[in-house]
Amino acid sequence: MTGNGESKVRRFLTGCLAAAALVGVYCFATIGVSSLLMTATDISAQAKGGHGHGGHGHGHGGHGHGHFWHGHWWGYGEGPCWRWTPAGYVWICD
């Protein structure tokens, strides 16, 4: 009878280990997919000239950041499309 009891315990523990492994794989897969989606979204926003801020480029302290708009290069803080905010100048033209 001892052999049969050990077999049931072993099968139960093996089942628990298999279930834990599946949960772990699911969690890692979920985190991986979420990371890829966030990266793709940020790259898409940067490709549109938004620096990852929803299409509105922040100047980041005036270190050479500007915008090419309607055939003219507007340096950071120059022209009618820059507005001052507590965080610095924000490009407001689309």
PDB file of C-alpha atoms in Angstrom:
ATOM      1  CA  MET A   1       0.000   0.000   0.000  1.00  0.00           C
ATOM      2  CA  THR A   2       2.948   2.307   0.590  1.00  0.00           C
ATOM      3  CA  GLY A   3       3.959   2.166  -3.087  1.00  0.00           C
ATOM      4  CA  ASN A   4       0.481   3.182  -4.261  1.00  0.00           C
ATOM      5  CA  GLY A   5       0.366   6.170  -1.859  1.00  0.00           C
ATOM      6  CA  GLU A   6       3.788   7.382  -2.967  1.00  0.00           C
ATOM      7  CA  SER A   7       2.694   7.079  -6.602  1.00  0.00           C
ATOM      8  CA  LYS A   8      -0.370   9.279  -5.981  1.00  0.00           C
ATOM      9  CA  VAL A   9       1.744  11.887  -4.184  1.00  0.00           C
ATOM     10  CA  ARG A  10       4.313  11.825  -6.961  1.00  0.00           C
ATOM     11  CA  ARG A  11       1.618  12.279  -9.638  1.00  0.00           C
ATOM     12  CA  PHE A  12       0.043  15.117  -7.658  1.00  0.00           C
ATOM     13  CA  LEU A  13       3.376  16.912  -7.236  1.00  0.00           C
ATOM     14  CA  THR A  14       4.213  16.376 -10.905  1.00  0.00           C
ATOM     15  CA  GLY A  15       0.840  17.873 -11.867  1.00  0.00           C
ATOM     16  CA  CYS A  16       1.445  20.872  -9.591  1.00  0.00           C
ATOM     17  CA  LEU A  17       4.885  21.400 -11.075  1.00  0.00           C
ATOM     18  CA  ALA A  18       3.480  21.202 -14.620  1.00  0.00           C
ATOM     19  CA  ALA A  19       0.736  23.705 -13.766  1.00  0.00           C
ATOM     20  CA  ALA A  20       3.264  26.087 -12.197  1.00  0.00           C
ATOM     21  CA  ALA A  21       5.460  25.824 -15.291  1.00  0.00           C
ATOM     22  CA  LEU A  22       2.515  26.677 -17.548  1.00  0.00           C
ATOM     23  CA  VAL A  23       1.614  29.693 -15.393  1.00  0.00           C
ATOM     24  CA  GLY A  24       5.234  30.858 -15.491  1.00  0.00           C
ATOM     25  CA  VAL A  25       5.427  30.547 -19.269  1.00  0.00           C
ATOM     26  CA  TYR A  26       2.142  32.429 -19.598  1.00  0.00           C
ATOM     27  CA  CYS A  27       3.392  35.256 -17.357  1.00  0.00           C
ATOM     28  CA  PHE A  28       6.686  35.594 -19.239  1.00  0.00           C
ATOM     29  CA  ALA A  29       4.853  35.550 -22.574  1.00  0.00           C
ATOM     30  CA  THR A  30       2.427  38.230 -21.386  1.00  0.00           C
ATOM     31  CA  ILE A  31       5.256  40.457 -20.174  1.00  0.00           C
ATOM     32  CA  GLY A  32       7.176  39.927 -23.413  1.00  0.00           C
ATOM     33  CA  VAL A  33       4.227  40.796 -25.650  1.00  0.00           C
ATOM     34  CA  SER A  34       3.418  43.865 -23.534  1.00  0.00           C
ATOM     35  CA  SER A  35       7.014  45.053 -23.803  1.00  0.00           C
ATOM     36  CA  LEU A  36       7.003  44.604 -27.573  1.00  0.00           C
ATOM     37  CA  LEU A  37       3.746  46.527 -27.927  1.00  0.00           C
ATOM     38  CA  MET A  38       5.011  49.414 -25.788  1.00  0.00           C
ATOM     39  CA  THR A  39       8.260  49.561 -27.747  1.00  0.00           C
ATOM     40  CA  ALA A  40       6.454  49.491 -31.086  1.00  0.00           C
ATOM     41  CA  THR A  41       4.095  52.266 -29.952  1.00  0.00           C
ATOM     42  CA  ASP A  42       6.965  54.464 -28.767  1.00  0.00           C
ATOM     43  CA  ILE A  43       8.924  53.911 -31.989  1.00  0.00           C
ATOM     44  CA  SER A  44       5.828  54.778 -34.028  1.00  0.00           C
ATOM     45  CA  ALA A  45       5.377  58.050 -32.125  1.00  0.00           C
ATOM     46  CA  GLN A  46       9.051  58.906 -32.557  1.00  0.00           C
ATOM     47  CA  ALA A  47       8.863  58.220 -36.291  1.00  0.00           C
ATOM     48  CA  LYS A  48       6.102  60.839 -36.541  1.00  0.00           C
ATOM     49  CA  GLY A  49       8.403  63.410 -34.929  1.00  0.00           C
ATOM     50  CA  GLY A  50       6.717  63.270 -31.560  1.00  0.00           C
ATOM     51  CA  HIS A  51       9.647  62.029 -29.473  1.00  0.00           C
ATOM     52  CA  GLY A  52       7.246  59.509 -27.918  1.00  0.00           C
ATOM     53  CA  HIS A  53       4.928  62.176 -26.501  1.00  0.00           C
ATOM     54  CA  GLY A  54       1.785  61.572 -28.524  1.00  0.00           C
ATOM     55  CA  GLY A  55       2.888  63.665 -31.496  1.00  0.00           C
ATOM     56  CA  HIS A  56       3.874  66.784 -29.576  1.00  0.00           C
ATOM     57  CA  GLY A  57       7.625  67.179 -29.455  1.00  0.00           C
ATOM     58  CA  HIS A  58       9.190  68.513 -26.289  1.00  0.00           C
ATOM     59  CA  GLY A  59      12.417  70.406 -26.705  1.00  0.00           C
ATOM     60  CA  HIS A  60      14.286  68.785 -23.796  1.00  0.00           C
ATOM     61  CA  GLY A  61      16.109  71.868 -22.604  1.00  0.00           C
ATOM     62  CA  GLY A  62      16.971  73.410 -25.972  1.00  0.00           C
ATOM     63  CA  HIS A  63      19.816  71.102 -26.934  1.00  0.00           C
ATOM     64  CA  GLY A  64      19.428  71.408 -30.706  1.00  0.00           C
ATOM     65  CA  HIS A  65      15.857  70.127 -30.939  1.00  0.00           C
ATOM     66  CA  GLY A  66      13.566  71.827 -33.389  1.00  0.00           C
ATOM     67  CA  HIS A  67      10.972  71.120 -36.033  1.00  0.00           C
ATOM     68  CA  PHE A  68      10.838  71.325 -39.803  1.00  0.00           C
ATOM     69  CA  TRP A  69       7.418  72.776 -40.553  1.00  0.00           C
ATOM     70  CA  HIS A  70       6.000  74.203 -43.796  1.00  0.00           C
ATOM     71  CA  GLY A  71       9.387  74.358 -45.490  1.00  0.00           C
ATOM     72  CA  HIS A  72      11.198  76.059 -42.614  1.00  0.00           C
ATOM     73  CA  TRP A  73      13.328  74.801 -39.749  1.00  0.00           C
ATOM     74  CA  TRP A  74      12.167  76.204 -36.429  1.00  0.00           C
ATOM     75  CA  GLY A  75      14.745  75.844 -33.680  1.00  0.00           C
ATOM     76  CA  TYR A  76      13.767  75.075 -30.120  1.00  0.00           C
ATOM     77  CA  GLY A  77      11.634  77.952 -28.782  1.00  0.00           C
ATOM     78  CA  GLU A  78      11.657  79.891 -32.076  1.00  0.00           C
ATOM     79  CA  GLY A  79       8.571  80.849 -34.035  1.00  0.00           C
ATOM     80  CA  PRO A  80       4.823  80.770 -33.521  1.00  0.00           C
ATOM     81  CA  CYS A  81       4.535  77.008 -32.965  1.00  0.00           C
ATOM     82  CA  TRP A  82       6.459  76.843 -29.689  1.00  0.00           C
ATOM     83  CA  ARG A  83       4.607  77.518 -26.438  1.00  0.00           C
ATOM     84  CA  TRP A  84       6.249  77.884 -23.050  1.00  0.00           C
ATOM     85  CA  THR A  85       5.135  75.488 -20.309  1.00  0.00           C
ATOM     86  CA  PRO A  86       6.617  74.810 -16.855  1.00  0.00           C
ATOM     87  CA  ALA A  87       8.302  71.759 -18.433  1.00  0.00           C
ATOM     88  CA  GLY A  88       9.885  73.869 -21.193  1.00  0.00           C
ATOM     89  CA  TYR A  89       8.824  74.746 -24.722  1.00  0.00           C
ATOM     90  CA  VAL A  90       6.259  72.463 -26.383  1.00  0.00           C
ATOM     91  CA  TRP A  91       5.680  72.253 -30.144  1.00  0.00           C
ATOM     92  CA  ILE A  92       1.971  72.866 -30.779  1.00  0.00           C
ATOM     93  CA  CYS A  93       1.663  72.862 -34.594  1.00  0.00           C
ATOM     94  CA  ASP A  94       0.695  69.712 -36.466  1.00  0.00           C
TER      95      ASP A  94
END
